[in-house]
mmCIF file of C-alpha atoms in Angstrom:
data_model
loop_
_atom_site.group_PDB
_atom_site.id
_atom_site.type_symbol
_atom_site.label_atom_id
_atom_site.label_comp_id
_atom_site.label_asym_id
_atom_site.label_seq_id
_atom_site.Cartn_x
_atom_site.Cartn_y
_atom_site.Cartn_z
ATOM 1 C CA SER A 1 8.780 24.212 7.020
ATOM 2 C CA PRO A 2 6.375 21.225 7.170
ATOM 3 C CA THR A 3 8.797 18.918 8.974
ATOM 4 C CA TYR A 4 9.462 21.692 11.721
ATOM 5 C CA LEU A 5 5.751 22.178 12.241
ATOM 6 C CA LYS A 6 5.347 18.308 12.510
ATOM 7 C CA THR A 7 8.086 18.431 15.197
ATOM 8 C CA VAL A 8 6.702 21.288 17.153
ATOM 9 C CA GLN A 9 3.260 19.755 17.208
ATOM 10 C CA ALA A 10 4.623 16.485 18.382
ATOM 11 C CA GLN A 11 6.405 18.197 21.351
ATOM 12 C CA LEU A 12 3.273 20.170 22.238
ATOM 13 C CA SER A 13 1.286 17.040 22.236
ATOM 14 C CA CYS A 14 3.634 15.339 24.679
ATOM 15 C CA LEU A 15 3.277 18.333 26.997
ATOM 16 C CA PHE A 16 -0.533 18.036 26.856
ATOM 17 C CA ASN A 17 -0.473 14.201 27.385
ATOM 18 C CA HIS A 18 1.450 14.890 30.573
ATOM 19 C CA ALA A 19 -1.139 17.436 31.620
ATOM 20 C CA VAL A 20 -3.967 14.959 30.943
ATOM 21 C CA ARG A 21 -2.102 12.235 32.828
ATOM 22 C CA PHE A 22 -1.108 14.187 36.002
ATOM 23 C CA TYR A 23 -2.811 17.485 36.112
ATOM 24 C CA GLU A 24 -6.450 16.457 35.262
ATOM 25 C CA LEU A 25 -6.644 18.253 31.822
ATOM 26 C CA PRO A 26 -9.816 16.784 30.267
ATOM 27 C CA SER A 27 -8.292 15.990 26.910
ATOM 28 C CA ASN A 28 -5.382 16.763 24.540
ATOM 29 C CA PRO A 29 -6.316 19.783 22.387
ATOM 30 C CA VAL A 30 -3.643 18.839 19.807
ATOM 31 C CA HIS A 31 -5.708 15.719 19.003
ATOM 32 C CA LYS A 32 -8.620 17.895 18.210
ATOM 33 C CA ALA A 33 -6.586 20.429 16.080
ATOM 34 C CA GLY A 34 -5.586 17.570 13.765
ATOM 35 C CA ALA A 35 -2.231 16.926 12.060
ATOM 36 C CA LEU A 36 0.173 19.692 10.990
ATOM 37 C CA GLY A 37 3.063 19.751 8.566
ATOM 38 C CA SER A 38 4.684 16.674 7.134
ATOM 39 C CA GLU A 39 7.309 13.956 8.007
ATOM 40 C CA ASP A 40 8.925 14.110 4.692
ATOM 41 C CA SER A 41 11.212 17.142 4.091
ATOM 42 C CA GLU A 42 11.582 18.838 0.777
ATOM 43 C CA GLU A 43 14.330 17.648 -1.441
ATOM 44 C CA MET A 44 17.580 19.391 -0.547
ATOM 45 C CA LEU A 45 19.085 21.287 -3.475
ATOM 46 C CA PHE A 46 22.519 22.647 -3.738
ATOM 47 C CA TRP A 47 25.058 23.812 -6.081
ATOM 48 C CA THR A 48 28.448 22.129 -6.737
ATOM 49 C CA LYS A 49 31.586 24.320 -6.625
ATOM 50 C CA GLU A 50 31.522 24.246 -10.484
ATOM 51 C CA GLU A 51 27.975 25.522 -10.544
ATOM 52 C CA TYR A 52 28.734 28.273 -8.043
ATOM 53 C CA LEU A 53 31.780 29.265 -9.972
ATOM 54 C CA GLN A 54 29.593 29.480 -13.207
ATOM 55 C CA PHE A 55 27.072 31.643 -11.293
ATOM 56 C CA ILE A 56 29.173 34.208 -9.395
ATOM 57 C CA PRO A 57 30.609 36.113 -12.434
ATOM 58 C CA THR A 58 27.057 37.206 -13.240
ATOM 59 C CA MET A 59 27.257 39.244 -9.955
ATOM 60 C CA ALA A 60 30.553 40.975 -10.869
ATOM 61 C CA ASN A 61 28.877 44.290 -11.764
ATOM 62 C CA LYS A 62 26.987 44.641 -8.458
ATOM 63 C CA PRO A 63 29.284 44.694 -5.495
ATOM 64 C CA TYR A 64 26.710 44.090 -2.726
ATOM 65 C CA SER A 65 25.353 41.113 -4.499
ATOM 66 C CA TYR A 66 28.851 39.732 -5.299
ATOM 67 C CA TYR A 67 30.256 39.893 -1.766
ATOM 68 C CA ALA A 68 27.070 38.739 -0.201
ATOM 69 C CA PHE A 69 26.989 35.508 -2.316
ATOM 70 C CA GLU A 70 30.724 35.030 -1.736
ATOM 71 C CA LEU A 71 30.192 34.889 2.118
ATOM 72 C CA LEU A 72 27.172 32.881 1.872
ATOM 73 C CA TYR A 73 28.668 30.206 -0.267
ATOM 74 C CA TRP A 74 32.221 30.076 1.114
ATOM 75 C CA CYS A 75 31.356 30.549 4.788
ATOM 76 C CA GLY A 76 28.132 28.950 5.088
ATOM 77 C CA ILE A 77 26.577 31.610 7.216
ATOM 78 C CA ARG A 78 22.797 32.281 7.505
ATOM 79 C CA MET A 79 21.142 35.168 5.781
ATOM 80 C CA GLY A 80 20.245 36.892 9.060
ATOM 81 C CA GLU A 81 23.879 36.508 9.998
ATOM 82 C CA LEU A 82 25.031 37.950 6.889
ATOM 83 C CA ARG A 83 22.777 40.961 7.077
ATOM 84 C CA ALA A 84 23.862 41.763 10.603
ATOM 85 C CA LEU A 85 27.544 41.753 9.845
ATOM 86 C CA THR A 86 29.435 44.984 10.541
ATOM 87 C CA ALA A 87 33.174 46.071 9.695
ATOM 88 C CA GLU A 88 34.189 45.361 13.358
ATOM 89 C CA ASP A 89 33.247 41.701 12.867
ATOM 90 C CA PHE A 90 36.133 41.167 10.536
ATOM 91 C CA ASP A 91 39.703 40.374 11.574
ATOM 92 C CA PHE A 92 41.723 40.475 8.438
ATOM 93 C CA GLU A 93 45.074 39.575 10.130
ATOM 94 C CA LYS A 94 43.578 36.186 11.003
ATOM 95 C CA ASN A 95 41.027 36.025 8.250
ATOM 96 C CA ILE A 96 38.212 35.534 10.704
ATOM 97 C CA VAL A 97 34.629 36.831 10.522
ATOM 98 C CA SER A 98 32.979 36.643 13.996
ATOM 99 C CA ILE A 99 29.171 35.720 14.038
ATOM 100 C CA THR A 100 27.736 37.413 17.031
ATOM 101 C CA LYS A 101 24.311 38.617 16.013
ATOM 102 C CA SER A 102 21.453 38.166 13.606
ATOM 103 C CA TYR A 103 19.209 40.664 11.685
ATOM 104 C CA GLN A 104 15.568 40.528 10.954
ATOM 105 C CA LYS A 105 12.883 42.997 10.001
ATOM 106 C CA ILE A 106 9.782 42.846 12.365
ATOM 107 C CA LYS A 107 6.893 44.985 11.592
ATOM 108 C CA GLY A 108 8.960 47.311 9.493
ATOM 109 C CA ARG A 109 11.700 47.774 12.031
ATOM 110 C CA ASP A 110 15.317 46.690 11.999
ATOM 111 C CA VAL A 111 15.846 44.229 14.768
ATOM 112 C CA ILE A 112 19.419 42.959 15.855
ATOM 113 C CA THR A 113 19.154 39.649 17.915
ATOM 114 C CA LYS A 114 21.538 37.048 19.163
ATOM 115 C CA PRO A 115 22.135 34.260 16.723
ATOM 116 C CA LYS A 116 19.724 31.440 16.356
ATOM 117 C CA THR A 117 21.476 29.243 19.030
ATOM 118 C CA LYS A 118 24.192 29.473 21.560
ATOM 119 C CA LYS A 119 26.612 27.537 19.222
ATOM 120 C CA SER A 120 25.724 29.978 16.404
ATOM 121 C CA THR A 121 28.017 32.530 17.976
ATOM 122 C CA ARG A 122 31.313 31.491 16.515
ATOM 123 C CA LYS A 123 34.307 32.518 14.389
ATOM 124 C CA VAL A 124 34.269 31.473 10.937
ATOM 125 C CA TYR A 125 37.670 31.286 9.102
ATOM 126 C CA MET A 126 37.466 32.775 5.537
ATOM 127 C CA PRO A 127 39.434 31.547 2.532
ATOM 128 C CA GLU A 128 42.221 33.890 1.736
ATOM 129 C CA GLN A 129 40.770 35.032 -1.370
ATOM 130 C CA VAL A 130 37.316 35.885 0.236
ATOM 131 C CA ALA A 131 39.234 37.656 3.072
ATOM 132 C CA ARG A 132 41.070 39.929 0.669
ATOM 133 C CA GLU A 133 37.857 40.590 -1.251
ATOM 134 C CA MET A 134 36.049 41.633 1.971
ATOM 135 C CA GLU A 135 38.868 43.820 3.000
ATOM 136 C CA ASP A 136 38.757 45.604 -0.367
ATOM 137 C CA PHE A 137 35.000 45.905 -0.210
ATOM 138 C CA ILE A 138 34.925 47.404 3.298
ATOM 139 C CA SER A 139 37.643 49.929 2.553
ATOM 140 C CA SER A 140 35.730 50.962 -0.625
ATOM 141 C CA ILE A 141 32.606 52.103 1.311
ATOM 142 C CA TYR A 142 33.043 55.809 1.962
ATOM 143 C CA GLY A 143 32.237 56.985 5.547
ATOM 144 C CA LEU A 144 31.409 53.405 6.843
ATOM 145 C CA GLN A 145 31.160 53.261 10.564
ATOM 146 C CA PRO A 146 32.618 50.179 12.408
ATOM 147 C CA ASP A 147 29.231 49.089 13.816
ATOM 148 C CA GLU A 148 27.266 50.046 10.634
ATOM 149 C CA ARG A 149 25.622 47.059 8.697
ATOM 150 C CA LEU A 150 27.587 46.089 5.677
ATOM 151 C CA PHE A 151 24.667 44.586 3.745
ATOM 152 C CA PRO A 152 21.464 46.824 4.121
ATOM 153 C CA ILE A 153 19.780 44.668 1.559
ATOM 154 C CA SER A 154 16.513 42.738 1.604
ATOM 155 C CA LYS A 155 15.806 39.061 1.186
ATOM 156 C CA SER A 156 13.814 39.867 -1.924
ATOM 157 C CA TYR A 157 16.703 41.774 -3.398
ATOM 158 C CA LEU A 158 18.924 38.708 -3.024
ATOM 159 C CA HIS A 159 16.214 36.512 -4.533
ATOM 160 C CA HIS A 160 15.902 38.870 -7.425
ATOM 161 C CA GLU A 161 19.576 38.819 -7.934
ATOM 162 C CA MET A 162 19.812 34.983 -7.830
ATOM 163 C CA ASP A 163 17.057 34.925 -10.629
ATOM 164 C CA ARG A 164 18.995 37.296 -12.647
ATOM 165 C CA GLY A 165 22.204 35.278 -12.264
ATOM 166 C CA VAL A 166 20.564 31.932 -12.829
ATOM 167 C CA LYS A 167 18.992 33.195 -16.013
ATOM 168 C CA ALA A 168 22.214 34.526 -17.310
ATOM 169 C CA CYS A 169 24.422 31.445 -16.620
ATOM 170 C CA GLY A 170 21.981 28.602 -16.861
ATOM 171 C CA VAL A 171 22.459 26.870 -13.570
ATOM 172 C CA LYS A 172 19.591 25.357 -11.683
ATOM 173 C CA ARG A 173 17.664 27.667 -9.374
ATOM 174 C CA ILE A 174 18.162 27.027 -5.626
ATOM 175 C CA ARG A 175 16.920 28.952 -2.509
ATOM 176 C CA ILE A 176 19.203 31.515 -0.933
ATOM 177 C CA HIS A 177 19.371 29.254 2.165
ATOM 178 C CA ASP A 178 20.488 26.309 -0.077
ATOM 179 C CA LEU A 179 23.946 28.148 -0.362
ATOM 180 C CA ARG A 180 24.421 27.161 3.139
ATOM 181 C CA HIS A 181 23.696 23.493 2.094
ATOM 182 C CA SER A 182 26.024 24.023 -0.845
ATOM 183 C CA HIS A 183 28.800 25.084 1.570
ATOM 184 C CA ALA A 184 28.223 22.007 3.743
ATOM 185 C CA SER A 185 28.190 19.794 0.613
ATOM 186 C CA LEU A 186 31.564 21.163 -0.352
ATOM 187 C CA LEU A 187 32.959 20.434 3.061
ATOM 188 C CA VAL A 188 31.738 16.856 2.909
ATOM 189 C CA GLU A 189 33.368 16.427 -0.478
ATOM 190 C CA LEU A 190 36.666 17.788 0.904
ATOM 191 C CA GLY A 191 36.610 15.139 3.507
ATOM 192 C CA PHE A 192 35.684 17.152 6.674
ATOM 193 C CA GLN A 193 33.981 15.244 9.410
ATOM 194 C CA PRO A 194 30.420 16.077 10.833
ATOM 195 C CA LEU A 195 31.861 17.592 14.057
ATOM 196 C CA ALA A 196 33.940 20.060 12.133
ATOM 197 C CA ILE A 197 31.076 20.922 9.877
ATOM 198 C CA ALA A 198 28.651 21.333 12.856
ATOM 199 C CA GLU A 199 31.135 23.787 14.408
ATOM 200 C CA ARG A 200 31.509 25.855 11.320
ATOM 201 C CA LEU A 201 27.799 26.054 10.579
ATOM 202 C CA GLY A 202 26.855 26.790 14.204
ATOM 203 C CA HIS A 203 24.761 23.743 14.848
ATOM 204 C CA GLU A 204 23.676 23.298 18.416
ATOM 205 C CA LYS A 205 23.928 19.586 18.089
ATOM 206 C CA ILE A 206 26.022 17.388 15.947
ATOM 207 C CA GLU A 207 22.790 15.247 15.267
ATOM 208 C CA THR A 208 21.499 18.149 13.384
ATOM 209 C CA THR A 209 24.390 18.002 11.076
ATOM 210 C CA LEU A 210 24.141 14.341 10.626
ATOM 211 C CA ASN A 211 20.386 14.253 10.108
ATOM 212 C CA THR A 212 20.702 17.102 7.540
ATOM 213 C CA TYR A 213 23.594 15.853 5.532
ATOM 214 C CA SER A 214 23.703 12.097 6.179
ATOM 215 C CA HIS A 215 22.719 11.357 2.485
ATOM 216 C CA LEU A 216 25.955 13.087 1.458
ATOM 217 C CA TYR A 217 28.173 10.588 3.349
ATOM 218 C CA PRO A 218 27.550 7.162 1.629
ATOM 219 C CA ASN A 219 30.147 7.923 -1.056
ATOM 220 C CA LYS A 220 32.660 8.998 1.543
ATOM 221 C CA GLN A 221 32.123 5.680 3.305
ATOM 222 C CA ALA A 222 32.935 3.979 -0.001
ATOM 223 C CA GLU A 223 36.105 5.987 -0.304
ATOM 224 C CA LEU A 224 37.049 5.165 3.116
ATOM 225 C CA ALA A 225 36.707 1.469 2.447
ATOM 226 C CA ASP A 226 38.637 1.783 -0.752
ATOM 227 C CA ARG A 227 41.584 3.572 1.190
ATOM 228 C CA LEU A 228 41.682 0.953 3.909
ATOM 229 C CA GLU A 229 41.845 -1.740 1.267
ATOM 230 C CA LEU A 230 44.831 0.101 -0.348
ATOM 231 C CA GLU A 231 46.456 0.341 2.992
ATOM 232 C CA ASN A 232 46.000 -3.379 3.555
ATOM 233 C CA GLU A 233 47.434 -4.237 0.198
ATOM 234 C CA GLU A 234 50.497 -2.069 0.744
ATOM 235 C CA ASP A 235 51.106 -3.677 4.107
ATOM 236 C CA GLU A 236 50.999 -7.048 2.499
ATOM 237 C CA LEU A 237 53.521 -5.986 -0.099
#
């Protein structure tokens, strides 16, 4: 993203400035390269719970699409984490899905790597309904091996499916990654604090959560003040 490019270039420039100052590097090459990226991030789009519930029935006739979107929205996992999931990652007694790996395609080859950050390796508790759906889905796949990928689908496939669903139900178009933002928005709306959200999303630092979703918290601060005022009034009575 433009903001990520800007951050990387700033860090690289600091390294070269250090080399200029202490190791006799003639000049900072980053200055010659010119500015990259942008300080302004793109507007974050997300679906409300009502919008998602309007969208998901359009996927009912395609199980792989339906269950992929269910996990992305209700668990807030990344696309690469979704595509790496296997049956052995699910514990249906505790309704937990373990995120231990990520999938990407590099030069036409399937590559399984560790998750994005150390904190991204985590256990995500699924809502009861989603857990039962996934249990039924896994049991319905004939001959599935425990270590076989559950979602052998491409990014472009899910993008196409989202286009199809949006056209059918009329909700606004968002990116696949915005389903993760939609999940975080739902957690904020339900009153969960940044630390809990950071742990569920697998953010390495809580600052990432605060910086990404700080704009969602002002209303919560107002609600907090209202609750405190109500408590104060009750005490006076």
